[in-house]
XYZ file of N, CA, C and O in Angstrom:
704
model
N 119.422 -235.435 -75.914
C 119.771 -234.046 -75.704
C 118.691 -233.108 -76.240
O 118.383 -232.111 -75.620
N 118.154 -233.410 -77.410
C 117.139 -232.541 -78.023
C 115.748 -233.147 -77.912
O 114.872 -232.855 -78.706
N 115.528 -233.968 -76.894
C 114.260 -234.669 -76.759
C 113.099 -233.713 -76.640
O 112.090 -233.869 -77.320
N 113.199 -232.692 -75.801
C 112.079 -231.763 -75.616
C 111.875 -230.894 -76.853
O 110.750 -230.532 -77.187
N 112.939 -230.584 -77.555
C 112.802 -229.830 -78.803
C 112.028 -230.654 -79.831
O 111.147 -230.134 -80.521
N 112.343 -231.931 -79.918
C 111.616 -232.800 -80.857
C 110.172 -233.021 -80.401
O 109.272 -233.152 -81.221
N 109.940 -233.045 -79.099
C 108.572 -233.193 -78.593
C 107.735 -231.957 -78.916
O 106.554 -232.075 -79.236
N 108.336 -230.760 -78.824
C 107.610 -229.538 -79.215
C 107.278 -229.600 -80.696
O 106.164 -229.288 -81.109
N 108.231 -230.035 -81.507
C 107.984 -230.168 -82.944
C 106.838 -231.138 -83.189
O 105.954 -230.882 -84.007
N 106.822 -232.249 -82.476
C 105.735 -233.220 -82.627
C 104.407 -232.648 -82.201
O 103.383 -232.859 -82.856
N 104.386 -231.897 -81.099
C 103.133 -231.277 -80.636
C 102.642 -230.263 -81.654
O 101.441 -230.084 -81.848
N 103.565 -229.597 -82.319
C 103.174 -228.613 -83.322
C 102.479 -229.276 -84.506
O 101.577 -228.697 -85.102
N 102.881 -230.487 -84.835
C 102.249 -231.201 -85.941
C 100.867 -231.695 -85.564
O 100.022 -231.895 -86.414
N 100.652 -231.903 -84.263
C 99.329 -232.284 -83.779
C 98.902 -233.661 -84.245
O 99.698 -234.502 -84.608
N 97.622 -233.856 -84.216
C 96.980 -235.082 -84.650
C 95.532 -234.723 -84.948
O 95.138 -233.568 -84.829
N 94.747 -235.681 -85.335
C 93.359 -235.374 -85.688
C 92.593 -234.778 -84.512
O 91.594 -234.108 -84.713
N 93.054 -235.004 -83.289
C 92.356 -234.468 -82.121
C 93.106 -233.304 -81.477
O 92.683 -232.804 -80.456
N 94.235 -232.890 -82.070
C 95.017 -231.776 -81.543
C 95.073 -230.678 -82.594
O 95.412 -230.944 -83.741
N 94.777 -229.418 -82.230
C 94.764 -228.353 -83.218
C 96.158 -228.005 -83.726
O 97.110 -227.936 -82.962
N 96.270 -227.857 -85.041
C 97.510 -227.418 -85.681
C 97.164 -227.073 -87.122
O 96.087 -227.414 -87.615
N 98.085 -226.414 -87.811
C 97.857 -226.106 -89.223
C 97.738 -227.388 -90.032
O 96.921 -227.482 -90.927
N 98.557 -228.366 -89.697
C 98.483 -229.639 -90.411
C 97.165 -230.344 -90.133
O 96.545 -230.888 -91.045
N 96.712 -230.325 -88.874
C 95.434 -230.965 -88.534
C 94.300 -230.320 -89.323
O 93.413 -231.015 -89.817
N 94.333 -228.998 -89.447
C 93.296 -228.298 -90.217
C 93.335 -228.715 -91.683
O 92.304 -228.981 -92.299
N 94.539 -228.797 -92.246
C 94.681 -229.209 -93.640
C 94.176 -230.633 -93.839
O 93.454 -230.919 -94.796
N 94.524 -231.522 -92.912
C 94.075 -232.917 -93.004
C 92.555 -233.004 -92.888
O 91.918 -233.762 -93.613
N 91.969 -232.224 -91.992
C 90.519 -232.215 -91.830
C 89.850 -231.719 -93.107
O 88.870 -232.309 -93.585
N 90.358 -230.638 -93.681
C 89.782 -230.090 -94.914
C 89.873 -231.080 -96.071
O 88.985 -231.149 -96.905
N 90.967 -231.848 -96.134
C 91.136 -232.839 -97.201
C 90.287 -234.078 -96.953
O 89.967 -234.803 -97.877
N 89.983 -234.342 -95.687
C 89.281 -235.574 -95.354
C 90.201 -236.778 -95.381
O 89.755 -237.922 -95.380
N 91.502 -236.533 -95.428
C 92.492 -237.606 -95.464
C 93.599 -237.216 -94.527
O 93.989 -236.075 -94.480
N 94.140 -238.119 -93.819
C 93.810 -239.523 -93.629
C 92.707 -239.691 -92.592
O 92.232 -238.702 -92.044
N 92.353 -240.931 -92.307
C 91.359 -241.182 -91.261
C 91.911 -240.752 -89.917
O 91.196 -240.219 -89.076
N 93.188 -241.016 -89.690
C 93.853 -240.581 -88.465
C 95.336 -240.456 -88.755
O 95.858 -241.064 -89.691
N 96.016 -239.642 -87.950
C 97.465 -239.554 -88.038
C 97.991 -239.092 -86.689
O 97.244 -238.539 -85.879
N 99.266 -239.342 -86.478
C 99.885 -238.934 -85.221
C 101.388 -238.807 -85.419
O 101.991 -239.582 -86.152
N 101.953 -237.838 -84.759
C 103.397 -237.693 -84.695
C 103.886 -238.530 -83.516
O 103.230 -238.579 -82.479
N 105.012 -239.215 -83.673
C 105.549 -240.014 -82.568
C 107.014 -239.669 -82.349
O 107.695 -239.194 -83.254
N 107.474 -239.873 -81.135
C 108.846 -239.575 -80.764
C 109.254 -240.521 -79.640
O 108.677 -240.493 -78.566
N 110.241 -241.364 -79.909
C 110.749 -242.276 -78.904
C 112.242 -242.022 -78.774
O 112.964 -242.090 -79.762
N 112.692 -241.687 -77.575
C 114.101 -241.374 -77.365
C 114.705 -242.265 -76.302
O 114.048 -242.665 -75.352
N 115.983 -242.549 -76.498
C 116.787 -243.247 -75.524
C 118.051 -242.415 -75.319
O 118.194 -241.354 -75.915
N 118.952 -242.893 -74.516
C 120.123 -242.101 -74.171
C 120.941 -241.688 -75.401
O 121.393 -240.559 -75.499
N 121.129 -242.594 -76.349
C 121.998 -242.283 -77.482
C 121.339 -242.474 -78.851
O 122.017 -242.441 -79.872
N 120.040 -242.655 -78.888
C 119.356 -242.824 -80.166
C 117.887 -242.481 -79.992
O 117.429 -242.204 -78.890
N 117.151 -242.486 -81.083
C 115.724 -242.205 -81.001
C 115.054 -242.435 -82.340
O 115.701 -242.705 -83.345
N 113.741 -242.310 -82.324
C 112.944 -242.493 -83.530
C 111.830 -241.458 -83.504
O 111.099 -241.352 -82.522
N 111.736 -240.653 -84.551
C 110.697 -239.637 -84.662
C 110.066 -239.759 -86.042
O 110.733 -240.077 -87.015
N 108.774 -239.503 -86.119
C 108.107 -239.533 -87.406
C 106.616 -239.335 -87.268
O 106.128 -238.857 -86.245
N 105.911 -239.704 -88.305
C 104.455 -239.628 -88.327
C 103.917 -240.895 -88.954
O 104.569 -241.500 -89.791
N 102.729 -241.258 -88.524
C 102.045 -242.347 -89.202
C 100.616 -241.905 -89.464
O 100.078 -241.040 -88.789
N 100.048 -242.486 -90.500
C 98.677 -242.165 -90.835
C 97.944 -243.395 -91.325
O 98.552 -244.320 -91.853
N 96.637 -243.382 -91.134
C 95.763 -244.443 -91.619
C 94.901 -243.825 -92.706
O 94.175 -242.865 -92.448
N 95.027 -244.347 -93.920
C 94.338 -243.758 -95.071
C 93.339 -244.736 -95.677
O 93.523 -245.948 -95.599
N 92.331 -244.169 -96.306
C 91.372 -244.971 -97.069
C 92.075 -245.600 -98.263
O 93.133 -245.136 -98.693
N 91.465 -246.610 -98.801
C 92.035 -247.286 -99.964
C 91.596 -246.565 -101.234
O 90.860 -247.090 -102.049
N 92.044 -245.341 -101.373
C 91.764 -244.539 -102.569
C 93.095 -244.243 -103.242
O 94.133 -244.169 -102.585
N 93.051 -244.004 -104.549
C 94.282 -243.789 -105.297
C 95.120 -242.635 -104.757
O 96.330 -242.718 -104.711
N 94.489 -241.553 -104.317
C 95.245 -240.368 -103.946
C 95.353 -240.118 -102.445
O 96.005 -239.171 -102.022
N 94.755 -240.950 -101.612
C 94.727 -240.693 -100.168
C 96.121 -240.687 -99.553
O 96.482 -239.771 -98.808
N 96.926 -241.696 -99.855
C 98.266 -241.783 -99.274
C 99.149 -240.670 -99.821
O 99.900 -240.030 -99.076
N 99.052 -240.401 -101.109
C 99.865 -239.337 -101.704
C 99.518 -237.986 -101.095
O 100.406 -237.205 -100.745
N 98.238 -237.705 -100.924
C 97.838 -236.430 -100.323
C 98.317 -236.323 -98.880
O 98.745 -235.257 -98.439
N 98.270 -237.424 -98.155
C 98.768 -237.423 -96.780
C 100.264 -237.134 -96.748
O 100.728 -236.269 -96.003
N 101.054 -237.863 -97.552
C 102.506 -237.651 -97.536
C 102.862 -236.254 -98.036
O 103.767 -235.624 -97.489
N 102.156 -235.753 -99.049
C 102.412 -234.384 -99.537
C 102.148 -233.353 -98.443
O 102.941 -232.433 -98.232
N 101.025 -233.497 -97.741
C 100.679 -232.540 -96.680
C 101.668 -232.629 -95.525
O 102.105 -231.601 -94.985
N 102.049 -233.838 -95.158
C 102.995 -234.038 -94.062
C 104.344 -233.415 -94.398
O 104.898 -232.642 -93.610
N 104.870 -233.720 -95.571
C 106.167 -233.167 -95.948
C 106.091 -231.650 -96.158
O 107.027 -230.933 -95.836
N 104.965 -231.176 -96.666
C 104.787 -229.733 -96.819
C 104.824 -229.021 -95.479
O 105.407 -227.933 -95.346
N 104.223 -229.627 -94.463
C 104.235 -229.022 -93.132
C 105.634 -229.061 -92.537
O 106.060 -228.106 -91.892
N 106.379 -230.129 -92.750
C 107.760 -230.181 -92.265
C 108.590 -229.072 -92.908
O 109.367 -228.410 -92.234
N 108.409 -228.868 -94.223
C 109.143 -227.784 -94.907
C 108.715 -226.425 -94.371
O 109.535 -225.531 -94.190
N 107.418 -226.256 -94.103
C 106.929 -224.970 -93.593
C 107.534 -224.677 -92.222
O 107.950 -223.548 -91.943
N 107.591 -225.685 -91.358
C 108.200 -225.489 -90.037
C 109.663 -225.083 -90.206
O 110.152 -224.194 -89.515
N 110.352 -225.701 -91.151
C 111.755 -225.369 -91.388
C 111.903 -223.924 -91.864
O 112.811 -223.207 -91.448
N 110.989 -223.488 -92.727
C 111.111 -222.152 -93.335
C 110.541 -221.031 -92.493
O 111.133 -219.960 -92.422
N 109.366 -221.216 -91.903
C 108.666 -220.028 -91.409
C 107.708 -220.264 -90.253
O 106.611 -219.733 -90.258
N 108.107 -221.013 -89.262
C 107.233 -221.218 -88.121
C 107.207 -219.933 -87.287
O 108.228 -219.278 -87.117
N 106.035 -219.573 -86.799
C 105.895 -218.318 -86.044
C 106.104 -218.552 -84.548
O 105.880 -219.659 -84.047
N 106.497 -217.507 -83.811
C 106.627 -217.640 -82.359
C 105.314 -218.061 -81.695
O 105.332 -218.844 -80.736
N 104.176 -217.574 -82.196
C 102.883 -217.961 -81.634
C 102.602 -219.446 -81.796
O 102.066 -220.086 -80.881
N 102.945 -220.000 -82.959
C 102.755 -221.441 -83.182
C 103.633 -222.257 -82.238
O 103.193 -223.270 -81.694
N 104.861 -221.812 -82.052
C 105.777 -222.531 -81.164
C 105.266 -222.472 -79.731
O 105.269 -223.478 -79.019
N 104.780 -221.305 -79.302
C 104.258 -221.183 -77.935
C 103.036 -222.076 -77.741
O 102.899 -222.741 -76.719
N 102.155 -222.133 -78.732
C 100.979 -222.997 -78.638
C 101.404 -224.469 -78.546
O 100.868 -225.228 -77.747
N 102.407 -224.859 -79.345
C 102.899 -226.240 -79.296
C 103.525 -226.542 -77.941
O 103.328 -227.641 -77.390
N 104.263 -225.600 -77.383
C 104.860 -225.812 -76.058
C 103.769 -225.969 -75.005
O 103.858 -226.856 -74.144
N 102.739 -225.148 -75.071
C 101.622 -225.260 -74.119
C 100.914 -226.599 -74.261
O 100.565 -227.233 -73.261
N 100.683 -227.039 -75.505
C 100.031 -228.329 -75.740
C 100.887 -229.470 -75.190
O 100.376 -230.403 -74.571
N 102.203 -229.392 -75.412
C 103.093 -230.446 -74.934
C 103.080 -230.528 -73.417
O 102.961 -231.610 -72.841
N 103.181 -229.384 -72.750
C 103.175 -229.392 -71.280
C 101.849 -229.930 -70.747
O 101.835 -230.729 -69.808
N 100.752 -229.520 -71.341
C 99.437 -230.016 -70.919
C 99.342 -231.521 -71.114
O 98.897 -232.247 -70.222
N 99.788 -231.993 -72.278
C 99.731 -233.426 -72.583
C 100.611 -234.215 -71.612
O 100.196 -235.243 -71.074
N 101.817 -233.725 -71.355
C 102.731 -234.440 -70.471
C 102.177 -234.525 -69.048
O 102.280 -235.572 -68.404
N 101.601 -233.442 -68.569
C 101.043 -233.459 -67.212
C 99.797 -234.331 -67.123
O 99.598 -235.046 -66.149
N 98.956 -234.294 -68.152
C 97.728 -235.091 -68.110
C 98.014 -236.585 -68.228
O 97.217 -237.403 -67.782
N 99.141 -236.942 -68.841
C 99.492 -238.357 -68.975
C 100.025 -238.951 -67.672
O 100.149 -240.157 -67.554
N 100.376 -238.106 -66.716
C 100.934 -238.596 -65.443
C 99.901 -238.505 -64.338
O 100.174 -237.995 -63.248
N 98.703 -239.022 -64.613
C 97.619 -238.906 -63.639
C 97.428 -240.146 -62.772
O 96.525 -240.204 -61.967
N 98.271 -241.119 -62.926
C 98.161 -242.330 -62.109
C 99.530 -242.909 -61.844
O 100.522 -242.530 -62.469
N 99.592 -243.849 -60.934
C 100.891 -244.409 -60.551
C 101.579 -245.144 -61.697
O 102.796 -245.053 -61.850
N 100.822 -245.835 -62.531
C 101.416 -246.552 -63.658
C 102.046 -245.572 -64.635
O 103.189 -245.761 -65.069
N 101.328 -244.513 -64.969
C 101.845 -243.515 -65.902
C 103.074 -242.797 -65.335
O 104.030 -242.515 -66.062
N 103.049 -242.515 -64.048
C 104.205 -241.869 -63.412
C 105.417 -242.796 -63.469
O 106.533 -242.355 -63.782
N 105.213 -244.076 -63.223
C 106.314 -245.043 -63.303
C 106.865 -245.129 -64.726
O 108.086 -245.201 -64.925
N 105.995 -245.126 -65.727
C 106.445 -245.138 -67.121
C 107.267 -243.891 -67.427
O 108.290 -243.962 -68.106
N 106.818 -242.732 -66.936
C 107.542 -241.486 -67.155
C 108.916 -241.531 -66.489
O 109.912 -241.117 -67.091
N 108.983 -242.040 -65.277
C 110.270 -242.167 -64.586
C 111.193 -243.093 -65.378
O 112.372 -242.784 -65.599
N 110.676 -244.211 -65.843
C 111.471 -245.141 -66.641
C 111.977 -244.502 -67.927
O 113.147 -244.678 -68.300
N 111.119 -243.762 -68.607
C 111.506 -243.083 -69.845
C 112.626 -242.068 -69.570
O 113.597 -241.978 -70.318
N 112.485 -241.317 -68.495
C 113.524 -240.337 -68.149
C 114.833 -241.030 -67.773
O 115.917 -240.532 -68.125
N 114.755 -242.138 -67.075
C 115.972 -242.879 -66.714
C 116.678 -243.406 -67.964
O 117.903 -243.339 -68.058
N 115.914 -243.929 -68.934
C 116.514 -244.419 -70.176
C 117.119 -243.283 -70.999
O 118.148 -243.454 -71.648
N 116.470 -242.127 -70.988
C 116.918 -241.010 -71.810
C 118.032 -240.212 -71.145
O 119.023 -239.867 -71.784
N 117.873 -239.899 -69.878
C 118.802 -238.996 -69.188
C 119.611 -239.636 -68.071
O 120.526 -239.007 -67.541
N 119.220 -240.828 -67.650
C 119.921 -241.466 -66.555
C 119.535 -240.907 -65.190
O 120.183 -241.204 -64.189
N 118.484 -240.092 -65.141
C 118.020 -239.507 -63.877
C 116.587 -239.011 -64.053
O 116.102 -238.865 -65.160
N 115.944 -238.754 -62.945
C 114.595 -238.175 -62.959
C 114.728 -236.665 -63.113
O 115.498 -236.022 -62.404
N 114.005 -236.084 -64.048
C 114.069 -234.650 -64.330
C 112.971 -233.947 -63.532
O 111.791 -234.287 -63.673
N 113.317 -232.952 -62.712
C 112.291 -232.206 -61.973
C 111.385 -231.427 -62.932
O 111.814 -231.007 -64.020
N 110.128 -231.219 -62.525
C 109.172 -230.489 -63.383
C 109.680 -229.116 -63.777
O 109.471 -228.680 -64.914
N 110.340 -228.415 -62.869
C 110.853 -227.073 -63.187
C 111.880 -227.133 -64.320
O 111.899 -226.265 -65.199
N 112.700 -228.169 -64.349
C 113.693 -228.318 -65.408
C 113.020 -228.691 -66.733
O 113.409 -228.196 -67.789
N 112.015 -229.549 -66.668
C 111.263 -229.901 -67.883
C 110.637 -228.641 -68.471
O 110.739 -228.383 -69.678
N 109.998 -227.849 -67.617
C 109.381 -226.605 -68.069
C 110.420 -225.684 -68.696
O 110.183 -225.109 -69.763
N 111.590 -225.541 -68.075
C 112.644 -224.667 -68.605
C 113.147 -225.181 -69.953
O 113.378 -224.384 -70.878
N 113.292 -226.498 -70.105
C 113.758 -227.063 -71.382
C 112.728 -226.820 -72.489
O 113.096 -226.521 -73.620
N 111.466 -226.986 -72.154
C 110.418 -226.753 -73.152
C 110.346 -225.271 -73.503
O 110.265 -224.894 -74.674
N 110.395 -224.414 -72.501
C 110.319 -222.965 -72.745
C 111.522 -222.438 -73.525
O 111.435 -221.394 -74.162
N 112.637 -223.147 -73.508
C 113.829 -222.726 -74.246
C 113.693 -222.926 -75.757
O 114.513 -222.432 -76.530
N 112.672 -223.645 -76.189
C 112.470 -223.904 -77.612
C 111.910 -222.648 -78.275
O 110.905 -222.090 -77.829
N 112.577 -222.215 -79.330
C 112.172 -221.040 -80.111
C 112.022 -221.447 -81.577
O 112.437 -222.556 -81.955
N 111.464 -220.572 -82.422
C 111.414 -220.900 -83.852
C 112.796 -221.216 -84.436
O 112.932 -222.134 -85.242
N 113.827 -220.500 -84.014
C 115.176 -220.778 -84.513
C 115.673 -222.149 -84.077
O 116.332 -222.861 -84.837
N 115.372 -222.526 -82.844
C 115.759 -223.851 -82.338
C 115.058 -224.929 -83.154
O 115.682 -225.913 -83.565
N 113.757 -224.755 -83.403
C 113.019 -225.739 -84.213
C 113.604 -225.840 -85.613
O 113.720 -226.940 -86.165
N 113.972 -224.721 -86.197
C 114.567 -224.734 -87.535
C 115.872 -225.535 -87.523
O 116.114 -226.344 -88.414
N 116.692 -225.347 -86.489
C 117.952 -226.105 -86.389
C 117.682 -227.599 -86.218
O 118.378 -228.436 -86.803
N 116.683 -227.944 -85.423
C 116.343 -229.358 -85.224
C 115.845 -229.963 -86.539
O 116.246 -231.073 -86.910
N 114.987 -229.242 -87.249
C 114.488 -229.738 -88.536
C 115.639 -229.895 -89.527
O 115.686 -230.857 -90.281
N 116.565 -228.957 -89.519
C 117.712 -229.040 -90.425
C 118.599 -230.231 -90.075
O 119.086 -230.938 -90.950
N 118.780 -230.481 -88.788
C 119.648 -231.571 -88.347
C 119.053 -232.951 -88.628
O 119.780 -233.895 -88.933
N 117.714 -233.077 -88.517
C 117.101 -234.407 -88.565
C 116.170 -234.663 -89.743
O 115.866 -235.819 -90.028
N 115.671 -233.625 -90.396
C 114.633 -233.848 -91.404
C 115.011 -233.282 -92.775
O 115.020 -233.996 -93.765
N 115.296 -232.009 -92.835
C 115.522 -231.342 -94.119
C 116.752 -231.903 -94.811
O 117.831 -231.992 -94.234
N 116.586 -232.291 -96.071
C 117.658 -232.820 -96.907
C 118.284 -234.090 -96.327
O 119.463 -234.346 -96.491
N 117.484 -234.871 -95.612
C 117.929 -236.155 -95.068
C 117.153 -237.273 -95.769
O 116.069 -237.063 -96.295
N 117.715 -238.460 -95.750
C 117.034 -239.604 -96.347
C 115.883 -240.036 -95.442
O 116.118 -240.435 -94.300
N 114.649 -239.959 -95.951
C 113.516 -240.379 -95.112
C 113.413 -241.898 -95.059
O 113.949 -242.599 -95.910
N 112.725 -242.370 -94.046
C 112.393 -243.786 -93.950
C 110.885 -243.865 -94.130
O 110.142 -243.118 -93.509
N 110.445 -244.735 -95.007
C 109.019 -244.836 -95.293
C 108.603 -246.300 -95.243
O 109.267 -247.159 -95.827
N 107.527 -246.560 -94.538
C 107.007 -247.915 -94.428
C 105.537 -247.879 -94.814
O 104.793 -247.022 -94.338
N 105.122 -248.764 -95.689
C 103.725 -248.887 -96.055
C 103.227 -250.275 -95.692
O 103.949 -251.258 -95.840
N 102.017 -250.326 -95.200
C 101.431 -251.603 -94.804
C 100.039 -251.670 -95.400
O 99.277 -250.712 -95.292
N 99.712 -252.757 -96.026
C 98.394 -252.888 -96.647
C 98.437 -252.443 -98.096
O 99.411 -252.669 -98.807
N 97.403 -251.784 -98.534
C 97.293 -251.320 -99.917
C 98.205 -250.110 -100.119
O 97.876 -248.998 -99.715
N 99.352 -250.325 -100.732
C 100.354 -249.264 -100.857
C 100.506 -248.739 -102.280
O 101.472 -248.052 -102.586
N 99.552 -249.014 -103.141
C 99.666 -248.572 -104.526
C 99.800 -247.058 -104.637
O 100.455 -246.545 -105.525
N 99.179 -246.323 -103.727
C 99.220 -244.867 -103.791
C 100.426 -244.249 -103.113
O 100.599 -243.035 -103.128
N 101.294 -245.076 -102.521
C 102.476 -244.553 -101.847
C 103.436 -243.988 -102.893
O 103.800 -244.673 -103.843
N 103.839 -242.722 -102.741
C 104.753 -242.126 -103.729
C 106.087 -242.876 -103.796
O 106.509 -243.495 -102.821
N 106.732 -242.781 -104.930
C 108.042 -243.373 -105.131
C 109.033 -242.784 -104.127
O 108.981 -241.588 -103.815
N 109.946 -243.611 -103.645
C 110.901 -243.165 -102.635
C 111.725 -241.972 -103.117
O 111.999 -241.049 -102.353
N 112.119 -241.984 -104.372
C 112.936 -240.865 -104.880
C 112.162 -239.546 -104.815
O 112.747 -238.494 -104.544
N 110.848 -239.572 -105.000
C 110.034 -238.364 -104.871
C 109.965 -237.922 -103.410
O 110.107 -236.736 -103.106
N 109.768 -238.867 -102.489
C 109.751 -238.532 -101.066
C 111.081 -237.904 -100.642
O 111.112 -236.914 -99.910
N 112.175 -238.470 -101.117
C 113.498 -237.935 -100.783
C 113.683 -236.540 -101.372
O 114.158 -235.633 -100.695
N 113.292 -236.349 -102.618
C 113.410 -235.036 -103.261
C 112.582 -233.989 -102.513
O 113.036 -232.864 -102.300
N 111.374 -234.361 -102.104
C 110.516 -233.391 -101.424
C 111.078 -232.958 -100.068
O 110.735 -231.901 -99.562
N 111.948 -233.754 -99.482
C 112.568 -233.347 -98.224
C 113.815 -232.497 -98.447
O 114.385 -231.972 -97.506
N 114.226 -232.348 -99.712
C 115.373 -231.497 -100.002
C 114.937 -230.234 -100.744
O 115.726 -229.320 -100.919
N 113.700 -230.181 -101.159
C 113.197 -229.030 -101.896
C 112.628 -228.002 -100.932
O 111.803 -228.318 -100.095
N 113.055 -226.732 -101.071
C 112.515 -225.684 -100.199
C 111.128 -225.214 -100.625
O 110.524 -224.412 -99.962
N 110.634 -225.717 -101.716
C 109.367 -225.266 -102.264
C 108.217 -226.167 -101.840
O 108.411 -227.352 -101.622
N 107.015 -225.601 -101.762
C 105.825 -226.407 -101.516
C 105.173 -226.774 -102.826
O 105.228 -226.120 -103.781
């Protein structure tokens, strides 16, 4: 139901190759090597989050998780209409550019069938994306992220991964 709202939120977070406030912060820190927001939805469930690849330094993972959670809190508190419009434009551009061949179009049709049980016309996709506002994003963040138990997975050298109780607290704290 809120798939396009979550996709706009993901586009707003960007990645190392997509412009966003978080991407700028990550670039300035030099950490992580790469990161990406992901969103996988099905008819009655889904998975949304971020992953990052960090150097094996004591503070790299902590700085990444702090910046990521700080950006989630910022979106919850004070995302601007201009930022939301830019994220919507990026999402529409990305979605259209990914459907440039028959294989990609078939994958998109399959994804829509699993999520909605039907093929969604482009005009309806555009209307759903355009319906996302800062208030809608705040409600989505409140429903799925803010003050919720996070799931955290570390692979490889995880010594710098913050304690779970700190990660959980940071998702309930309104402060940066």
